[in-house]
Coordinates of C-alpha atoms and ligand atoms in Angstrom, one line a residue:
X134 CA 134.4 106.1 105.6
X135 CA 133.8 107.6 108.7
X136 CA 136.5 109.9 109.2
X137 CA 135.0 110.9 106.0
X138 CA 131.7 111.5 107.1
X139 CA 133.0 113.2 110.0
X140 CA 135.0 115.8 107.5
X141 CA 132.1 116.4 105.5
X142 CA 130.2 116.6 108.5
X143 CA 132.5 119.6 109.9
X144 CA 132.4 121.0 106.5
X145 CA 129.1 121.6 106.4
X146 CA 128.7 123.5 109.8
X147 CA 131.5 125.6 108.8
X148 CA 130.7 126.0 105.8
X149 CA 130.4 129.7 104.2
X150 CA 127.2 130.7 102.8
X151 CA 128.2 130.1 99.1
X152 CA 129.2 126.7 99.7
X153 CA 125.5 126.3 102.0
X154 CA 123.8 126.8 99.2
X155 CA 125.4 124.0 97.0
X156 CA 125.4 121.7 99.7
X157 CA 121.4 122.0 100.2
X158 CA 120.6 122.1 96.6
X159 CA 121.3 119.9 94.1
X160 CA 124.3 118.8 95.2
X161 CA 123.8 114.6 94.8
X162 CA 127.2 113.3 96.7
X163 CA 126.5 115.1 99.6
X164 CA 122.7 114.1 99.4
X165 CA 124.6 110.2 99.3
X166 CA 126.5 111.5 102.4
X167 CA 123.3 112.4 104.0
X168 CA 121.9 109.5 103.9
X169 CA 124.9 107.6 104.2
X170 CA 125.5 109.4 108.0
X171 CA 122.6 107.5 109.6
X172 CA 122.4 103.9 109.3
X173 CA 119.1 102.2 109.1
X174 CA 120.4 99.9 112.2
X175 CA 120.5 103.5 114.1
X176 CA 116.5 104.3 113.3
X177 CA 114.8 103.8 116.4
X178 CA 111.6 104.0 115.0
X179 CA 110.8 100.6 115.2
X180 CA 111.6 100.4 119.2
X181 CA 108.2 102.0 119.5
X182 CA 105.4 99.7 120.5
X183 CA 104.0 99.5 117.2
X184 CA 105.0 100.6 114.0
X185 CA 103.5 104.0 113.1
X186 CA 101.0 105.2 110.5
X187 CA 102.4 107.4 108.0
X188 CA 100.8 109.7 105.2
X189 CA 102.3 112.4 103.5
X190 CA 100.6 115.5 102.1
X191 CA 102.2 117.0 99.2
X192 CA 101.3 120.4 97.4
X193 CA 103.0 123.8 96.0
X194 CA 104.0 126.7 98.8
X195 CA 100.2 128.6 99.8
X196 CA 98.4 125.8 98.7
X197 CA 96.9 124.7 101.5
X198 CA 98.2 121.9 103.0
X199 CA 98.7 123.3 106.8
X200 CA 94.8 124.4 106.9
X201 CA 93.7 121.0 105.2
X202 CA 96.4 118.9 107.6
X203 CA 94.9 120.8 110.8
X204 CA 91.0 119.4 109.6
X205 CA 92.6 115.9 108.9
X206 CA 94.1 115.4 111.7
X207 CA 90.9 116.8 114.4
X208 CA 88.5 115.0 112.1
X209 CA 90.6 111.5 111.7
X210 CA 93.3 111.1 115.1
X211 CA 96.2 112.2 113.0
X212 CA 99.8 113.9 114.5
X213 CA 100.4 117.0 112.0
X214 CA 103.5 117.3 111.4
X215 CA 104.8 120.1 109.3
X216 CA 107.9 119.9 108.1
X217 CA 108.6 123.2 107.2
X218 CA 107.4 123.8 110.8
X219 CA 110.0 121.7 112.5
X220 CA 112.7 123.3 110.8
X221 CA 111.2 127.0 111.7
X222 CA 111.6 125.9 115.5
X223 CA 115.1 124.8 115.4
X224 CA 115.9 128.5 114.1
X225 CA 114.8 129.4 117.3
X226 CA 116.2 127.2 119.3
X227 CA 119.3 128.1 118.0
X228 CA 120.2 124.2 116.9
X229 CA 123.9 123.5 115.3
X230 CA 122.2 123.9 112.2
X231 CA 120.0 126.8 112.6
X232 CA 122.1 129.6 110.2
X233 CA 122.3 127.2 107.5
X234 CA 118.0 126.3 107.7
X235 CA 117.3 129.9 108.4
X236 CA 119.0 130.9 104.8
X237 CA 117.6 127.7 103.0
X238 CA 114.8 128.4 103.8
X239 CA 114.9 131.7 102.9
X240 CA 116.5 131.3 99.6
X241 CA 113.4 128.6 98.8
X242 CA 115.4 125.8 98.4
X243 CA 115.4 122.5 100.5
X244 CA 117.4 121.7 103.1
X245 CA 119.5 119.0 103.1
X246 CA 117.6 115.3 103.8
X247 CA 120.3 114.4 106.6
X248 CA 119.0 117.1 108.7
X249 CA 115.2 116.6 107.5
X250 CA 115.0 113.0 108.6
X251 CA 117.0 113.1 111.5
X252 CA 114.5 115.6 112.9
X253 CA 111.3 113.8 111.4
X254 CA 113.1 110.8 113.1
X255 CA 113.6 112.4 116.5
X256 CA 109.7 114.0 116.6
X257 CA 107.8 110.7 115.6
X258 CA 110.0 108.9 118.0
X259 CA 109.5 111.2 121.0
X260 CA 105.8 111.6 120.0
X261 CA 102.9 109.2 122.4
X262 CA 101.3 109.2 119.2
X263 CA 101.5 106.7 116.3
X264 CA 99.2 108.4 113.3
X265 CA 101.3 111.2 111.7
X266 CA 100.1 113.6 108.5
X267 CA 103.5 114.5 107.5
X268 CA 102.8 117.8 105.7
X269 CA 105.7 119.1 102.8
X270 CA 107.7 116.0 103.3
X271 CA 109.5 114.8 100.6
X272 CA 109.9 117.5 98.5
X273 CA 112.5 115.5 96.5
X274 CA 113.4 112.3 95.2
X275 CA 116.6 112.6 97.8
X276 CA 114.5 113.3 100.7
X277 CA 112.3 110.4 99.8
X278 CA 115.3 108.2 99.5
X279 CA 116.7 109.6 103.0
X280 CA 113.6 108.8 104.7
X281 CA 113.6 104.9 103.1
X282 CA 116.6 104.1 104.7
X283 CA 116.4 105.7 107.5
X284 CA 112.7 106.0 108.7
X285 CA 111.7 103.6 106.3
X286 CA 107.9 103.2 106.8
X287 CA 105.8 103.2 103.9
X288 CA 103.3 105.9 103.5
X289 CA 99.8 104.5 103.4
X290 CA 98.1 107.9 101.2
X291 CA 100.0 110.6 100.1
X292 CA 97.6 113.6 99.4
X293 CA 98.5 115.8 96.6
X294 CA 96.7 119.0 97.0
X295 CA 96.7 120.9 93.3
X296 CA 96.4 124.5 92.3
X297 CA 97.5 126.6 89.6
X298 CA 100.6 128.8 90.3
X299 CA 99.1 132.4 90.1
X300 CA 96.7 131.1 92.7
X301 CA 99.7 129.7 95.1
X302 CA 101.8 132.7 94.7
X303 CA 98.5 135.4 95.5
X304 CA 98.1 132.8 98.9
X305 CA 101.2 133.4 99.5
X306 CA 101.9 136.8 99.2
X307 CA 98.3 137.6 101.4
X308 CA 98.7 135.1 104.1
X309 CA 100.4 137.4 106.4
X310 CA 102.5 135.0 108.7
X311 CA 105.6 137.0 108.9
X312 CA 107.7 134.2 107.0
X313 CA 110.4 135.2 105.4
X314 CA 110.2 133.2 102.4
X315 CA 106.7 134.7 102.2
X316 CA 108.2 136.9 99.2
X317 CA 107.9 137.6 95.7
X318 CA 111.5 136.4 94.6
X319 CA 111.5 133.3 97.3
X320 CA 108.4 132.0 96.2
X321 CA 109.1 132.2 92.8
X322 CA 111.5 130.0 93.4
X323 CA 109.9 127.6 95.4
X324 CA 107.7 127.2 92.7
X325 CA 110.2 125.9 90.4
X326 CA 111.7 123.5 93.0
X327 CA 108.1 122.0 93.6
X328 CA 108.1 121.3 89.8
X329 CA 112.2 120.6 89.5
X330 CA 112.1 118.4 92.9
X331 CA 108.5 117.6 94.4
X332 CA 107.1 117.0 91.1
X333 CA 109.5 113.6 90.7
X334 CA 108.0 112.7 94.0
X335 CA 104.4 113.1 93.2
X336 CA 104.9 110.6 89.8
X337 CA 106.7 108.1 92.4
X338 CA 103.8 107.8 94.2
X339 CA 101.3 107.6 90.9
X340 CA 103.3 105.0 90.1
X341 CA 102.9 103.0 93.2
X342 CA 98.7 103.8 93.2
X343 CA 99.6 106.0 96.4
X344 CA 98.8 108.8 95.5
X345 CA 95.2 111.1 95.8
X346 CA 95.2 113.8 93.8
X347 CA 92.8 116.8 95.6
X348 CA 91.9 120.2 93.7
X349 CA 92.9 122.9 95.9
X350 CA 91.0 125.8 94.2
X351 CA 87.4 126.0 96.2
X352 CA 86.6 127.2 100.2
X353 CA 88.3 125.3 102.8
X354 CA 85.3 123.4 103.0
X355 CA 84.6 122.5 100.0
X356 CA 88.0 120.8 99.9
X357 CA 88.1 119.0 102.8
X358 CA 84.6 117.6 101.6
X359 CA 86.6 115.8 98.4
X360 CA 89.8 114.7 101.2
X361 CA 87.2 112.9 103.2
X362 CA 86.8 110.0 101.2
X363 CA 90.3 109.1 101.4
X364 CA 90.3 109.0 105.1
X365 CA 86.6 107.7 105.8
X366 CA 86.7 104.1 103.9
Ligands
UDP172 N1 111.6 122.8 103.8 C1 112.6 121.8 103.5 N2 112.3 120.5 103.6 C2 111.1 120.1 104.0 C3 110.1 121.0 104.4 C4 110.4 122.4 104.2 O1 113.7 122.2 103.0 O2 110.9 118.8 104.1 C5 111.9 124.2 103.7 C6 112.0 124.7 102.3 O3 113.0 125.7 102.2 C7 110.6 125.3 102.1 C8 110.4 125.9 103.5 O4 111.0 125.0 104.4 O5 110.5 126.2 101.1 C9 108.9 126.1 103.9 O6 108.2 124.9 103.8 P1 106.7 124.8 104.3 O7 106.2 123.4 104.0 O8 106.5 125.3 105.6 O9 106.1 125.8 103.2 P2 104.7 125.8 102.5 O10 104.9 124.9 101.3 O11 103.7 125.2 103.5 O12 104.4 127.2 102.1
MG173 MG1 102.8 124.8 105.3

């Protein structure tokens, strides 16, 4: 099994960009591989002094989530962690798997959970903190999985913040952040993962009472007025 994983391993940062693509989207054996690579017994999380506090905010691209995240975490003590964020940094650094992020990322689809939750893993680990807001993390049932076994500590809330898509896409397309899958094409696609992928998420949460579901059309205020509750009990 491990030489295994070591092939697939190799495969994937050789890979050409044709066979990138299928690896991060969709395709379920490697997703198993993924999580597969990482043994729970190798998650250091719990060698920190106490077991962190974990919530996850959820919501389509340009709904929000980064400016709400920022309020929650001055207002309540939270470590923001954006995802989508950590994965723009290690295209800069120029990480092993920066070429295959960079075109994920700019195709709109999600990158595979073995490289997801290994960095998560790494940041809350090296982090003095031990209150994160995990912003646009999981965005599928995979990912979700992936962190389970390998992170493995149960969100306490996971914020859904909900907007029609006409209103994501016009965020979007006015934000103005120089991002390249700040697009027309690549955000119409990222729509249709967050309903394909995040959406299965979102009703796993429902189902476990986890889930607050916030409306995300208003002024930034006048949203994080309906979070508050959540976080003030
Ligand atoms: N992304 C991913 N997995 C994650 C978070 C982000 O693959 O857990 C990728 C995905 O390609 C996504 C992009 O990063 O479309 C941007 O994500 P971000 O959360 O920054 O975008 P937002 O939803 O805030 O516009
Ligand atoms: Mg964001």
């Amino acid at each position: 099994m491990l030489r295994r994983i070591r092939s697939l391993s190799t495969l994937i940062s050789s890979a050409k960009p044709s066979l990138l693509n299928q690896v991060t989207y969709g395709l379920h054996f490697l997703e198993a591989f993924s999580t597969e690579a990482l043994k729970p017994a190798e998650a250091g999380i719990l060698s920190k002094a106490r077991t962190p506090t974990v919530n996850f905010v959820l919501g389509g691209p340009g709904v929000g989530k980064g400016t709400q995240c920022t309020r929650i975490a001055e207002t309540y003590g939270f470590t923001h962690l954006s995802v989508g964020d950590l994965l723009r940094k290690e295209i800069s650094s120029s990480s092993e798997y920066g070429e295959m992020i960079l075109e994920t990322i700019t195709k709109g689809k999600i990158v595979s959970s073995e490289v997801t939750v290994k960095l998560l893993k790494r940041t809350i680990e090296s982090s003095e903190t031990d209150r994160f807001l995990i912003d646009g993390f999981p965005r599928s049932e995979e990912n979700r999985v992936a962190y389970e076994r390998i992170i493995g500590i149960e969100p306490e809330v996971v914020l859904f913040f909900d907007c029609d898509e006409e209103e994501m896409l016009k965020r979007v397309l006015h934000r103005n952040q120089g991002r390249v899958d700040d697009n027309i094409n690549t955000t119409m696609e990222r729509l249709k993962v967050f309903e394909a992928y995040t959406l299965p998420v979102i009703r796993y949460y429902t189902g476990k009472g986890k889930l607050h579901k916030i409306n995300a059309i208003g002024t930034e205020d006048e949203i994080f007025e309906r979070v508050r509750p959540i976080f003030s009990t």
